[in-house]
Coordinates of N, CA and C in Angstrom, one line a residue:
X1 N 3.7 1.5 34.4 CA 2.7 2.4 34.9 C 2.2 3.4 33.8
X2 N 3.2 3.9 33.3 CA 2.9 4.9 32.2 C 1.9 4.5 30.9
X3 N 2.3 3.0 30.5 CA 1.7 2.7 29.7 C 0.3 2.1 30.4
X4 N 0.1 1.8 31.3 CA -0.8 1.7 31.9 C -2.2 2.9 31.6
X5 N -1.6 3.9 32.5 CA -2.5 5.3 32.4 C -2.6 5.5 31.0
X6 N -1.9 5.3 30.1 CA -2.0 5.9 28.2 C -3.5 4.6 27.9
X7 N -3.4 3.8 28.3 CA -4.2 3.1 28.0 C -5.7 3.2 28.9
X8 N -5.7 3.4 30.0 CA -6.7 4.1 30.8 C -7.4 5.3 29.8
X9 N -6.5 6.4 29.5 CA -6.7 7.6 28.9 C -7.7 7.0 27.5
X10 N -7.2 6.6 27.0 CA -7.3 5.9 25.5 C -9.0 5.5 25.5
X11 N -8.9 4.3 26.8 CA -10.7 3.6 27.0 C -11.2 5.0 27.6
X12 N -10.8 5.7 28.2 CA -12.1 6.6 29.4 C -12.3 7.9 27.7
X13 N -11.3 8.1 26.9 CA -11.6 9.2 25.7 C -12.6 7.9 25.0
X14 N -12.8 6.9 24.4 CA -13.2 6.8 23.6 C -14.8 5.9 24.5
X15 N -14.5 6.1 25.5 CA -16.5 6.0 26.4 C -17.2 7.5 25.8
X16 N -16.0 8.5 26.4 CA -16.7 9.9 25.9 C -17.0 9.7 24.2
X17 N -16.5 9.6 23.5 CA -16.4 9.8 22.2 C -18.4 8.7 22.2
X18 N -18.4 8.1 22.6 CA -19.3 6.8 22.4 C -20.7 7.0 22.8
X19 N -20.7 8.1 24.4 CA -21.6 8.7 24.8 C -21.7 10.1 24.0
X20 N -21.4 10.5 23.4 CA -21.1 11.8 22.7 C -21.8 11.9 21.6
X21 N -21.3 10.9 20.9 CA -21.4 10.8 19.4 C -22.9 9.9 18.9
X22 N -24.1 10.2 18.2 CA -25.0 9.7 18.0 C -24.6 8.1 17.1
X23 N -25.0 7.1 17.4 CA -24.2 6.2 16.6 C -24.7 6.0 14.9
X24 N -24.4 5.6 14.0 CA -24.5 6.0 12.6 C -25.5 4.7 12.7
X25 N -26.5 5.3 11.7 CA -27.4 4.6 10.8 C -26.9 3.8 10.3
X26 N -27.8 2.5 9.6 CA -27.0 1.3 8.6 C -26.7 2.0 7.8
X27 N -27.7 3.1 7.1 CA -27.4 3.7 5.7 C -26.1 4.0 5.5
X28 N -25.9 5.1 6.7 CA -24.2 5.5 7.5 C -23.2 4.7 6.8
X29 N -23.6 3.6 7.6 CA -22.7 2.7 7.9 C -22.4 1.7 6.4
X30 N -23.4 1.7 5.8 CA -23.2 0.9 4.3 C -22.2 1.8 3.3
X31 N -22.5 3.0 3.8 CA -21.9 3.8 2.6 C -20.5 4.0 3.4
X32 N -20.3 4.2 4.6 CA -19.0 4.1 4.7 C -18.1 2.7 4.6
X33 N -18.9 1.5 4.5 CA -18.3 0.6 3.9 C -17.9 0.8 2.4
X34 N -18.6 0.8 1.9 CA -18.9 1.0 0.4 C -17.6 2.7 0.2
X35 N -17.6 3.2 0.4 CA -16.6 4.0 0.5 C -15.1 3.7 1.0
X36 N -14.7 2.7 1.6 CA -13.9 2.4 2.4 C -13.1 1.3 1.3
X37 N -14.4 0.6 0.9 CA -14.3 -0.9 0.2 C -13.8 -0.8 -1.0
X38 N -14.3 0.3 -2.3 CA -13.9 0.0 -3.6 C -12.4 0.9 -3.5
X39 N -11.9 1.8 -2.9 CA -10.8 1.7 -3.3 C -9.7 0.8 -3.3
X40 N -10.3 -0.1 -2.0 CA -9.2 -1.1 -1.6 C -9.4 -2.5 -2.7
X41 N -11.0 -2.1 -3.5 CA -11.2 -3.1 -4.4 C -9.8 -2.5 -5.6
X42 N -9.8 -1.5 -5.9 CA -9.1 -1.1 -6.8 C -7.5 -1.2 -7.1
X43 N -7.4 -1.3 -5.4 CA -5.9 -1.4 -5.4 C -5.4 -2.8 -5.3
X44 N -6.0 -4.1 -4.2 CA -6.1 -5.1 -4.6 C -6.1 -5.7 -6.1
X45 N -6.8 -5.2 -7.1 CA -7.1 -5.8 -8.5 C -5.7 -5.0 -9.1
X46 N -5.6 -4.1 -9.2 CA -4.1 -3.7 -9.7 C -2.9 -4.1 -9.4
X47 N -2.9 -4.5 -8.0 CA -1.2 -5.0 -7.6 C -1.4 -6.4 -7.9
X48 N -2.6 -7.6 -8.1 CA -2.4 -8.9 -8.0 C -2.2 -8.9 -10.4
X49 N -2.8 -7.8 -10.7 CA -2.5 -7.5 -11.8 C -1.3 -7.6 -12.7
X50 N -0.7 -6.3 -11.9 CA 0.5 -6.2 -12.3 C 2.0 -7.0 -11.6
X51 N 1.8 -7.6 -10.3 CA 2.2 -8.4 -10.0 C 2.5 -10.2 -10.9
X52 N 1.5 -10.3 -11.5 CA 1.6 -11.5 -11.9 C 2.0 -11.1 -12.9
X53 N 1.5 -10.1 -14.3 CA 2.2 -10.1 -15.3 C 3.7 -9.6 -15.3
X54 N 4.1 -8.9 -14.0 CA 5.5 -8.8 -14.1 C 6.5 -10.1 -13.6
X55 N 5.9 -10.4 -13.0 CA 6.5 -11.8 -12.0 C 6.9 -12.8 -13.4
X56 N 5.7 -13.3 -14.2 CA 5.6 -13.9 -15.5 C 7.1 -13.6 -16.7
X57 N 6.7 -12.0 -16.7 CA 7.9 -11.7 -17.8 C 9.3 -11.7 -17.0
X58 N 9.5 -11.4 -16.0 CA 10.9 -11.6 -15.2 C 11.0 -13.2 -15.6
X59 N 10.6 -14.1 -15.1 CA 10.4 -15.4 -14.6 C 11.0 -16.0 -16.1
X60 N 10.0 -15.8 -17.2 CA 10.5 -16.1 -18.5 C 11.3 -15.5 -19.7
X61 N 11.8 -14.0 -19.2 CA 13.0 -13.5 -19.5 C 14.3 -14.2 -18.5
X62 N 14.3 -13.7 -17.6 CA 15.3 -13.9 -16.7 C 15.7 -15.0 -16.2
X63 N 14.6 -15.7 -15.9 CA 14.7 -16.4 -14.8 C 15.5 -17.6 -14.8
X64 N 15.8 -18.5 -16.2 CA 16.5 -19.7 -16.3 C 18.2 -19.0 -16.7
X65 N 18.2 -17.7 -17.4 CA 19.6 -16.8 -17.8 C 20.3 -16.5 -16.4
X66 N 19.3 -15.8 -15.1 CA 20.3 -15.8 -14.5 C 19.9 -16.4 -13.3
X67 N 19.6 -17.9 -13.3 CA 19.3 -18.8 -12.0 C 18.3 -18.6 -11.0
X68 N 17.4 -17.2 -11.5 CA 16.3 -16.6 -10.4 C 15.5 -17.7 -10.6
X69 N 14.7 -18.3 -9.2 CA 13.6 -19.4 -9.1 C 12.1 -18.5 -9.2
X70 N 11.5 -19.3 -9.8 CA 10.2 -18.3 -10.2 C 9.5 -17.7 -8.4
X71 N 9.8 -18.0 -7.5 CA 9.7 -17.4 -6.6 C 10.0 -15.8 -6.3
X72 N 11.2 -16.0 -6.7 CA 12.4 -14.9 -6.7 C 11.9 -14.0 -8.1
X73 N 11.4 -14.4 -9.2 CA 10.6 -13.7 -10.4 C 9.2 -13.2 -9.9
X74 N 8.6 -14.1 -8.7 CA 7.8 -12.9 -8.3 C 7.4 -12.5 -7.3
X75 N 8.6 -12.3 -6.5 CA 9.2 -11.6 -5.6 C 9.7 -10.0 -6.1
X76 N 9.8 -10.2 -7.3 CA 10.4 -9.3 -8.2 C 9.4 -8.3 -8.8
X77 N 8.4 -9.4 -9.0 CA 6.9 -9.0 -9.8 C 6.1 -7.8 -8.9
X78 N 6.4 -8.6 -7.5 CA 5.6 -8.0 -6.4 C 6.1 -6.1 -6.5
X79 N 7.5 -6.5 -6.0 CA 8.2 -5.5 -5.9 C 7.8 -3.8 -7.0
X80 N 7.9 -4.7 -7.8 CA 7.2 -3.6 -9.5 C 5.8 -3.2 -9.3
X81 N 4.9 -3.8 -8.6 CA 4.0 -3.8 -8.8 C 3.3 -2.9 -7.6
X82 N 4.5 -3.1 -6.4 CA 4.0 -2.1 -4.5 C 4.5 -0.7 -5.7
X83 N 5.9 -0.7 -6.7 CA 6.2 0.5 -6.8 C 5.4 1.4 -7.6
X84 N 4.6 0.6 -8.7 CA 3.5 1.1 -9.3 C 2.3 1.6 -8.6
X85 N 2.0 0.5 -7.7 CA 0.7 0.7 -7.1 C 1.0 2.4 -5.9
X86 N 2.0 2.9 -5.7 CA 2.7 4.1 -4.8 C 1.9 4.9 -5.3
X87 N 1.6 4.9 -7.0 CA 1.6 6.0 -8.2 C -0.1 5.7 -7.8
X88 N -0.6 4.7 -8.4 CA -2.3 4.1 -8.8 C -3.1 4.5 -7.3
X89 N -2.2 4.5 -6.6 CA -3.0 4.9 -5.0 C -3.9 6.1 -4.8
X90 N -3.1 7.1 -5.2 CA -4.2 8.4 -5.7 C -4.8 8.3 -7.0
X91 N -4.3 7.6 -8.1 CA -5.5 7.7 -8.8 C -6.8 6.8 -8.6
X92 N -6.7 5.9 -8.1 CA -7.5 5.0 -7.4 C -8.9 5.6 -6.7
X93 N -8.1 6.3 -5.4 CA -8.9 7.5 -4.9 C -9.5 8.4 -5.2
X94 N -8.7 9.1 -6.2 CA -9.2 10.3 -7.2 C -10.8 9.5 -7.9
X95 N -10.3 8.4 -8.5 CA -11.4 7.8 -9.1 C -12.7 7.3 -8.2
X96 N -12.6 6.8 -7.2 CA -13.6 6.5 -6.1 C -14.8 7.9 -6.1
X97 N -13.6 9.0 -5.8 CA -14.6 10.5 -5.4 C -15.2 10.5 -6.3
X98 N -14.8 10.3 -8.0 CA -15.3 10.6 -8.6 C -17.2 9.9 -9.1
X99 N -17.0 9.1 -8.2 CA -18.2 7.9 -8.3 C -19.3 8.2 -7.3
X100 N -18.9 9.6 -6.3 CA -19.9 9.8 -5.6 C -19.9 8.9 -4.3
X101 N -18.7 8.4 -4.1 CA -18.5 7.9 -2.6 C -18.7 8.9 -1.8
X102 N -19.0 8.4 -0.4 CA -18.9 9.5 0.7 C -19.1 8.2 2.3
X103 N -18.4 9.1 3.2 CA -18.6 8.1 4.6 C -19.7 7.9 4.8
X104 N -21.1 8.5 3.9 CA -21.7 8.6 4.8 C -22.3 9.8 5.6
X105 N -21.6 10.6 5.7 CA -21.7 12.2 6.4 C -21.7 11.5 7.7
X106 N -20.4 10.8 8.1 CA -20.4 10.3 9.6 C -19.4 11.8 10.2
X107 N -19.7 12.4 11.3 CA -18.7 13.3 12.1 C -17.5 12.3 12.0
X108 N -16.6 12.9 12.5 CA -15.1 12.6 13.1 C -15.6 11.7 14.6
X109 N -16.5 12.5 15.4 CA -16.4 11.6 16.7 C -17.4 10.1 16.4
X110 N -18.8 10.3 15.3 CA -18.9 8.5 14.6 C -17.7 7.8 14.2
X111 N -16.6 8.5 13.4 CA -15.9 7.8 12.9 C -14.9 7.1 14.8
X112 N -14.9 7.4 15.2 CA -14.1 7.2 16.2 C -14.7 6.1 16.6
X113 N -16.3 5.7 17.2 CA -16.9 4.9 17.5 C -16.3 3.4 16.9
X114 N -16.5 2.7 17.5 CA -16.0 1.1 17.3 C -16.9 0.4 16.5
X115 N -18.4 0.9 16.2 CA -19.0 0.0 15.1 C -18.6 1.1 13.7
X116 N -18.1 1.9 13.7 CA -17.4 2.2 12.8 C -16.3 2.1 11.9
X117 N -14.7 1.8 12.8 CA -13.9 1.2 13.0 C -13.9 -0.1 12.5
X118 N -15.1 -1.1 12.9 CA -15.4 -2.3 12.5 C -15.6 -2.4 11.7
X119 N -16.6 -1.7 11.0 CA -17.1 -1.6 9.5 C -16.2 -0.5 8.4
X120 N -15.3 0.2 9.0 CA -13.7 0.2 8.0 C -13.2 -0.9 7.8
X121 N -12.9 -1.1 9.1 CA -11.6 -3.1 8.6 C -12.2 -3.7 8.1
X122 N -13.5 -3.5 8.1 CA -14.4 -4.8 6.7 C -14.5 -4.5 5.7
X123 N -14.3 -3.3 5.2 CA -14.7 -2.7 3.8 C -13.5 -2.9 3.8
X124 N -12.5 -3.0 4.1 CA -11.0 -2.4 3.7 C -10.7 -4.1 3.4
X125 N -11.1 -5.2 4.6 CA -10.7 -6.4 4.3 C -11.2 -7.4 3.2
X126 N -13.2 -6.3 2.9 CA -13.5 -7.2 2.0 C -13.3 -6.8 0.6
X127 N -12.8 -5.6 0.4 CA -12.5 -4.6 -1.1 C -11.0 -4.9 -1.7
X128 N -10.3 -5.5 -0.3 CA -8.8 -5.7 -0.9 C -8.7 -7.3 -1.4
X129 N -9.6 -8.0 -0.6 CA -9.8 -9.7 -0.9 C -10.4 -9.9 -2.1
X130 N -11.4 -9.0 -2.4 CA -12.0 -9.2 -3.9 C -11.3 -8.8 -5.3
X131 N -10.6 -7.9 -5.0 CA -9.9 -7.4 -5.7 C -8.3 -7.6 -6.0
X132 N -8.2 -8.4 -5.1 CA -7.0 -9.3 -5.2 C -7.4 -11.1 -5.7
X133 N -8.3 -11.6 -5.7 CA -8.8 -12.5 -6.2 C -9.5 -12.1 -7.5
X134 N -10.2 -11.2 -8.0 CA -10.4 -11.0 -9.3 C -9.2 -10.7 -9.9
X135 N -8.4 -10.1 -9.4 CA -7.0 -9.7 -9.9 C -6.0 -11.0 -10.4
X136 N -6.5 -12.0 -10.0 CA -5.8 -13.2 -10.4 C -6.0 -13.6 -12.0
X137 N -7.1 -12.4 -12.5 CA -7.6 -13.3 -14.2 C -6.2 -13.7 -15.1
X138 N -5.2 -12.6 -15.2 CA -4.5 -12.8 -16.0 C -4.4 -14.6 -15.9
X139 N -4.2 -15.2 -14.7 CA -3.4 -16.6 -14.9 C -4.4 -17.3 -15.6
X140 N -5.4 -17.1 -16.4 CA -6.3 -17.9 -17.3 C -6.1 -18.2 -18.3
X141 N -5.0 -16.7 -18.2 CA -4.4 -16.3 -20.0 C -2.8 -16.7 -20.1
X142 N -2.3 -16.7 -19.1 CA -0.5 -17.4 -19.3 C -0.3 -18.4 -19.8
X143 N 0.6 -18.7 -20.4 CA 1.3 -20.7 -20.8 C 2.6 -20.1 -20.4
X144 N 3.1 -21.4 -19.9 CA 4.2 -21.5 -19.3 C 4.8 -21.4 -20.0
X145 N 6.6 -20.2 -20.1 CA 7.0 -20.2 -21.2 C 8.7 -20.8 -20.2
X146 N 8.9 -21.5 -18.9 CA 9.7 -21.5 -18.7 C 9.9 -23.2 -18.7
X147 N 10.8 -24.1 -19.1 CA 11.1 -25.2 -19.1 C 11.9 -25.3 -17.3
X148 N 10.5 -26.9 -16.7 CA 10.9 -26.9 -15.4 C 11.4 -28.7 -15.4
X149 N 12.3 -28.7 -14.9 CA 12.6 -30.5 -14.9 C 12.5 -30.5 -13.4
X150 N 11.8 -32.1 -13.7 CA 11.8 -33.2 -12.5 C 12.8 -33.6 -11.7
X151 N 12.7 -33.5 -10.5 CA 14.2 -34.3 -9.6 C 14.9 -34.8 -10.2
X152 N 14.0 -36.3 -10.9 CA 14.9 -37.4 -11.1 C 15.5 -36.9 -12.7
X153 N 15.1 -36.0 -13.2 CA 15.8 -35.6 -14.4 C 17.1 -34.8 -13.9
X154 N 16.9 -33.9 -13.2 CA 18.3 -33.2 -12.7 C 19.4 -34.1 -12.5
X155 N 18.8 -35.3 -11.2 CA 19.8 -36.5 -10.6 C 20.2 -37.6 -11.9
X156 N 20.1 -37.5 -12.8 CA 20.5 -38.5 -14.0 C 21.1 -37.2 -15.0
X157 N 21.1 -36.0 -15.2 CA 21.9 -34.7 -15.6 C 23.1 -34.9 -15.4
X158 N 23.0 -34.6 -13.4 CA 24.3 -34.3 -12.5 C 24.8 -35.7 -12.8
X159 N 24.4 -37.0 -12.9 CA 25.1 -38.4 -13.3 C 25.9 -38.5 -14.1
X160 N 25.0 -38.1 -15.1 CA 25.5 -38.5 -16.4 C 26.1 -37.9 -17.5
X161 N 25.7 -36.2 -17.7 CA 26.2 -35.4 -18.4 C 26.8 -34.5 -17.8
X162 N 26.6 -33.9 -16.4 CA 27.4 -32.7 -15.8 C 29.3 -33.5 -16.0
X163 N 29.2 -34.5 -15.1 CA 30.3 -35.1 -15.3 C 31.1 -35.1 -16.6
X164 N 30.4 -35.4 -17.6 CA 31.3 -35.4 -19.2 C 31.0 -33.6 -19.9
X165 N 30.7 -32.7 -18.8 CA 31.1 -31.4 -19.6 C 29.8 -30.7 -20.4
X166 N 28.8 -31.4 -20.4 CA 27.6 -30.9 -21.1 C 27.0 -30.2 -20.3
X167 N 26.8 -28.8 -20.6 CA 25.8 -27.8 -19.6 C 24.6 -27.8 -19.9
X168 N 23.8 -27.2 -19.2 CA 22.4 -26.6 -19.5 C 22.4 -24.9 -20.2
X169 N 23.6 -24.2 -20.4 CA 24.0 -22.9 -20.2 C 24.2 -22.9 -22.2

């Protein structure tokens, strides 16, 4: 029941907010995309950035020394890269304002409105997708620096040399 009425409350506040609030122009509404969108372009392109080139150097330092699977190298990559991006998040931002973003001059009760809402999750979903796919360039520039063997090379390994003492180590 409680959760019930919280959710009653929730639709009957945001009819008011809806009848209230004059709804935003496209203009509005482009620029609050466009404001919404490049920082998420910015931060997408920096974590798929630094993600791969750290994932890469773990992977080909580490990764055959201490048994990490290049999974696990960029799992690792990732990790360096959420902790960087903690820092790049306000500069990111900082740099947006500095470009003359703005919502729009939407109030607080447009921003509340649901065609608003909608066109955040879009700017947010299409600035982090772009930016995480251009973020992919480095892999144009990598060569593999880690040696990978085939099944059937391991299973003739473990046959034939593990048994007489020969490591890979």
């Amino acid at each position: 029941k409680l959760e019930t009425a919280r959710v009653v409350r929730k639709n009957v506040k945001r009819e008011r907010n809806d009848e209230l609030a004059p709804p935003p122009s496209s203009k509005q509404l482009l620029s609050m995309f466009t404001f919404v969108a490049v920082p998420f372009f910015g931060f997408g392109f920096a974590d798929n950035v630094i993600m791969i080139l750290c994932g890469d150097f773990i992977d080909a330092q580490f990764g055959v020394a201490f048994g990490l699977t290049t999974m696990a190298a960029a799992g690792l990559g990732n990790w360096v890269s959420d902790a960087v991006g903690l820092g790049l998040g306000d500069m990111i931002e900082r740099g947006a304002e500095r470009l003359g973003l703005s919502n729009g001059g939407l109030t607080k009760a447009q921003e509340g409105l649901q065609v608003a809402k909608m066109t955040s999750l879009m700017g947010k979903f299409v600035g982090i997708s772009l930016g995480c796919l251009l973020g992919m360039f480095p892999l144009l520039f990598l060569k593999p620096k880690k040696t990978e063997f085939a099944n059937e090379d391991l299973e003739i390994f473990d046959e034939i040399f593990r048994p007489n003492g020969v490591s890979t180590v």
